[in-house]
Amino acid sequence: MSRLARWARRTRRDDGSVAIEAAIVVPPLLMFLCLAIAGGRIVTSGAKIDAAAEDAAREVSIHRTAVSAQAAAQAAAAESLNDQGITCASSSVSIDVGGLSVPVGQVGTVTVTVSCTVPLADLLLPGAPGARTLTSTVTSVVDQHRQRGA
């Protein structure tokens, strides 16, 4: 038997092994990639929700009345999330305007909590939740010398 025939017989033994190896390696590799994308989405969305809460808290602290502060905070949070490209399945903004009722000359604080449900269902990760709710709370100081309304 010639060398070429022996070499050809040896190489035929590996026929199909690449397909089997790919079938074993590719699914876990794809799952890892989707998991990395989900982690990145959660981290970046969390940072953007933090920024939205900071914007809303700042808006509350510069207003003089609780009614105008609440409306401004809702608008600021929604605008900040929209500007940063965050699409929330559901969102909420809760505001504590107690610091606006503190007498002039005393330091007051206001607190804003922004919650956003970030969708993850489009990543097709088996066993992963379809969405994750991220929450950020920020406290801002009200200027002690600023006039406040009733």
mmCIF file of C-alpha atoms in Angstrom, residues 12-133:
data_model
loop_
_atom_site.group_PDB
_atom_site.id
_atom_site.type_symbol
_atom_site.label_atom_id
_atom_site.label_comp_id
_atom_site.label_asym_id
_atom_site.label_seq_id
_atom_site.Cartn_x
_atom_site.Cartn_y
_atom_site.Cartn_z
ATOM 1 C CA ARG A 12 -10.831 9.770 6.822
ATOM 2 C CA ARG A 13 -11.048 8.678 10.436
ATOM 3 C CA ASP A 14 -11.547 12.318 11.455
ATOM 4 C CA ASP A 15 -14.435 12.964 9.075
ATOM 5 C CA GLY A 16 -17.253 14.715 10.934
ATOM 6 C CA SER A 17 -15.269 15.483 14.049
ATOM 7 C CA VAL A 18 -15.258 19.214 13.297
ATOM 8 C CA ALA A 19 -19.049 19.247 13.153
ATOM 9 C CA ILE A 20 -19.295 17.407 16.476
ATOM 10 C CA GLU A 21 -16.773 19.727 18.111
ATOM 11 C CA ALA A 22 -18.672 22.760 16.805
ATOM 12 C CA ALA A 23 -21.964 21.357 18.114
ATOM 13 C CA ILE A 24 -20.392 21.004 21.555
ATOM 14 C CA VAL A 25 -18.509 24.321 21.685
ATOM 15 C CA VAL A 26 -20.797 26.817 19.899
ATOM 16 C CA PRO A 27 -23.896 26.745 22.212
ATOM 17 C CA PRO A 28 -21.956 27.498 25.422
ATOM 18 C CA LEU A 29 -19.995 30.172 23.556
ATOM 19 C CA LEU A 30 -23.221 31.835 22.392
ATOM 20 C CA MET A 31 -24.688 31.642 25.908
ATOM 21 C CA PHE A 32 -21.565 33.285 27.326
ATOM 22 C CA LEU A 33 -21.808 36.047 24.719
ATOM 23 C CA CYS A 34 -25.484 36.688 25.534
ATOM 24 C CA LEU A 35 -24.674 36.694 29.258
ATOM 25 C CA ALA A 36 -21.939 39.277 28.687
ATOM 26 C CA ILE A 37 -24.350 41.460 26.700
ATOM 27 C CA ALA A 38 -26.987 41.176 29.452
ATOM 28 C CA GLY A 39 -24.427 42.148 32.095
ATOM 29 C CA GLY A 40 -23.317 45.118 30.031
ATOM 30 C CA ARG A 41 -26.892 46.242 29.502
ATOM 31 C CA ILE A 42 -27.615 46.062 33.235
ATOM 32 C CA VAL A 43 -24.466 47.983 34.195
ATOM 33 C CA THR A 44 -24.881 50.752 31.624
ATOM 34 C CA SER A 45 -28.615 51.056 32.319
ATOM 35 C CA GLY A 46 -27.874 51.317 36.044
ATOM 36 C CA ALA A 47 -25.455 54.174 35.454
ATOM 37 C CA LYS A 48 -27.975 55.978 33.258
ATOM 38 C CA ILE A 49 -30.726 55.526 35.847
ATOM 39 C CA ASP A 50 -28.362 56.964 38.477
ATOM 40 C CA ALA A 51 -27.886 60.009 36.249
ATOM 41 C CA ALA A 52 -31.656 60.378 35.807
ATOM 42 C CA ALA A 53 -32.142 60.280 39.593
ATOM 43 C CA GLU A 54 -29.413 62.917 40.050
ATOM 44 C CA ASP A 55 -31.077 65.187 37.475
ATOM 45 C CA ALA A 56 -34.466 64.782 39.133
ATOM 46 C CA ALA A 57 -33.073 65.438 42.639
ATOM 47 C CA ARG A 58 -31.335 68.585 41.428
ATOM 48 C CA GLU A 59 -34.598 69.804 39.886
ATOM 49 C CA VAL A 60 -36.445 69.253 43.171
ATOM 50 C CA SER A 61 -33.795 71.101 45.196
ATOM 51 C CA ILE A 62 -33.968 74.278 43.087
ATOM 52 C CA HIS A 63 -37.767 74.631 43.155
ATOM 53 C CA ARG A 64 -39.547 76.591 45.857
ATOM 54 C CA THR A 65 -42.802 74.666 46.189
ATOM 55 C CA ALA A 66 -43.461 70.963 46.563
ATOM 56 C CA VAL A 67 -46.033 70.900 43.738
ATOM 57 C CA SER A 68 -43.738 72.500 41.163
ATOM 58 C CA ALA A 69 -40.796 70.406 42.413
ATOM 59 C CA GLN A 70 -42.661 67.127 41.915
ATOM 60 C CA ALA A 71 -43.740 68.027 38.393
ATOM 61 C CA ALA A 72 -40.217 69.165 37.486
ATOM 62 C CA ALA A 73 -38.651 66.002 38.922
ATOM 63 C CA GLN A 74 -40.997 63.735 36.957
ATOM 64 C CA ALA A 75 -40.218 65.639 33.766
ATOM 65 C CA ALA A 76 -36.453 65.715 34.425
ATOM 66 C CA ALA A 77 -36.266 61.973 35.088
ATOM 67 C CA ALA A 78 -38.302 61.114 31.984
ATOM 68 C CA GLU A 79 -36.264 63.486 29.817
ATOM 69 C CA SER A 80 -32.956 62.157 31.158
ATOM 70 C CA LEU A 81 -33.943 58.523 30.519
ATOM 71 C CA ASN A 82 -35.179 59.419 27.043
ATOM 72 C CA ASP A 83 -32.032 61.426 26.168
ATOM 73 C CA GLN A 84 -29.814 58.533 27.232
ATOM 74 C CA GLY A 85 -31.745 56.006 25.167
ATOM 75 C CA ILE A 86 -33.154 53.954 28.041
ATOM 76 C CA THR A 87 -36.404 52.198 27.222
ATOM 77 C CA CYS A 88 -38.110 51.115 30.422
ATOM 78 C CA ALA A 89 -40.847 48.507 30.353
ATOM 79 C CA SER A 90 -42.167 50.417 33.370
ATOM 80 C CA SER A 91 -40.740 53.287 35.385
ATOM 81 C CA SER A 92 -41.586 55.223 38.503
ATOM 82 C CA VAL A 93 -40.264 58.304 40.256
ATOM 83 C CA SER A 94 -40.940 58.818 43.958
ATOM 84 C CA ILE A 95 -40.056 62.123 45.550
ATOM 85 C CA ASP A 96 -39.628 63.175 49.178
ATOM 86 C CA VAL A 97 -39.970 66.958 49.281
ATOM 87 C CA GLY A 98 -39.797 67.277 53.066
ATOM 88 C CA GLY A 99 -36.709 69.476 52.820
ATOM 89 C CA LEU A 100 -38.703 72.203 51.080
ATOM 90 C CA SER A 101 -40.820 72.749 54.188
ATOM 91 C CA VAL A 102 -37.814 73.414 56.450
ATOM 92 C CA PRO A 103 -37.614 77.096 57.526
ATOM 93 C CA VAL A 104 -35.183 79.391 55.704
ATOM 94 C CA GLY A 105 -31.817 79.332 57.446
ATOM 95 C CA GLN A 106 -31.893 75.590 58.042
ATOM 96 C CA VAL A 107 -30.558 72.965 55.707
ATOM 97 C CA GLY A 108 -33.133 70.666 54.156
ATOM 98 C CA THR A 109 -32.735 67.657 51.933
ATOM 99 C CA VAL A 110 -34.905 66.167 49.220
ATOM 100 C CA THR A 111 -34.744 62.573 48.026
ATOM 101 C CA VAL A 112 -35.685 61.120 44.645
ATOM 102 C CA THR A 113 -35.947 57.419 43.812
ATOM 103 C CA VAL A 114 -36.103 56.373 40.162
ATOM 104 C CA SER A 115 -37.046 52.784 39.267
ATOM 105 C CA CYS A 116 -36.867 51.377 35.757
ATOM 106 C CA THR A 117 -37.606 47.862 34.518
ATOM 107 C CA VAL A 118 -35.017 47.041 31.852
ATOM 108 C CA PRO A 119 -36.100 44.369 29.331
ATOM 109 C CA LEU A 120 -33.765 41.391 28.805
ATOM 110 C CA ALA A 121 -36.100 39.037 26.949
ATOM 111 C CA ASP A 122 -34.638 39.944 23.556
ATOM 112 C CA LEU A 123 -31.321 38.290 24.516
ATOM 113 C CA LEU A 124 -32.854 34.788 24.409
ATOM 114 C CA LEU A 125 -31.016 33.493 27.469
ATOM 115 C CA PRO A 126 -32.701 30.352 28.742
ATOM 116 C CA GLY A 127 -33.470 30.590 32.438
ATOM 117 C CA ALA A 128 -32.779 34.330 32.572
ATOM 118 C CA PRO A 129 -35.464 36.752 33.735
ATOM 119 C CA GLY A 130 -37.307 38.629 31.017
ATOM 120 C CA ALA A 131 -36.629 41.954 32.735
ATOM 121 C CA ARG A 132 -34.740 43.408 35.660
ATOM 122 C CA THR A 133 -35.868 46.338 37.810
#
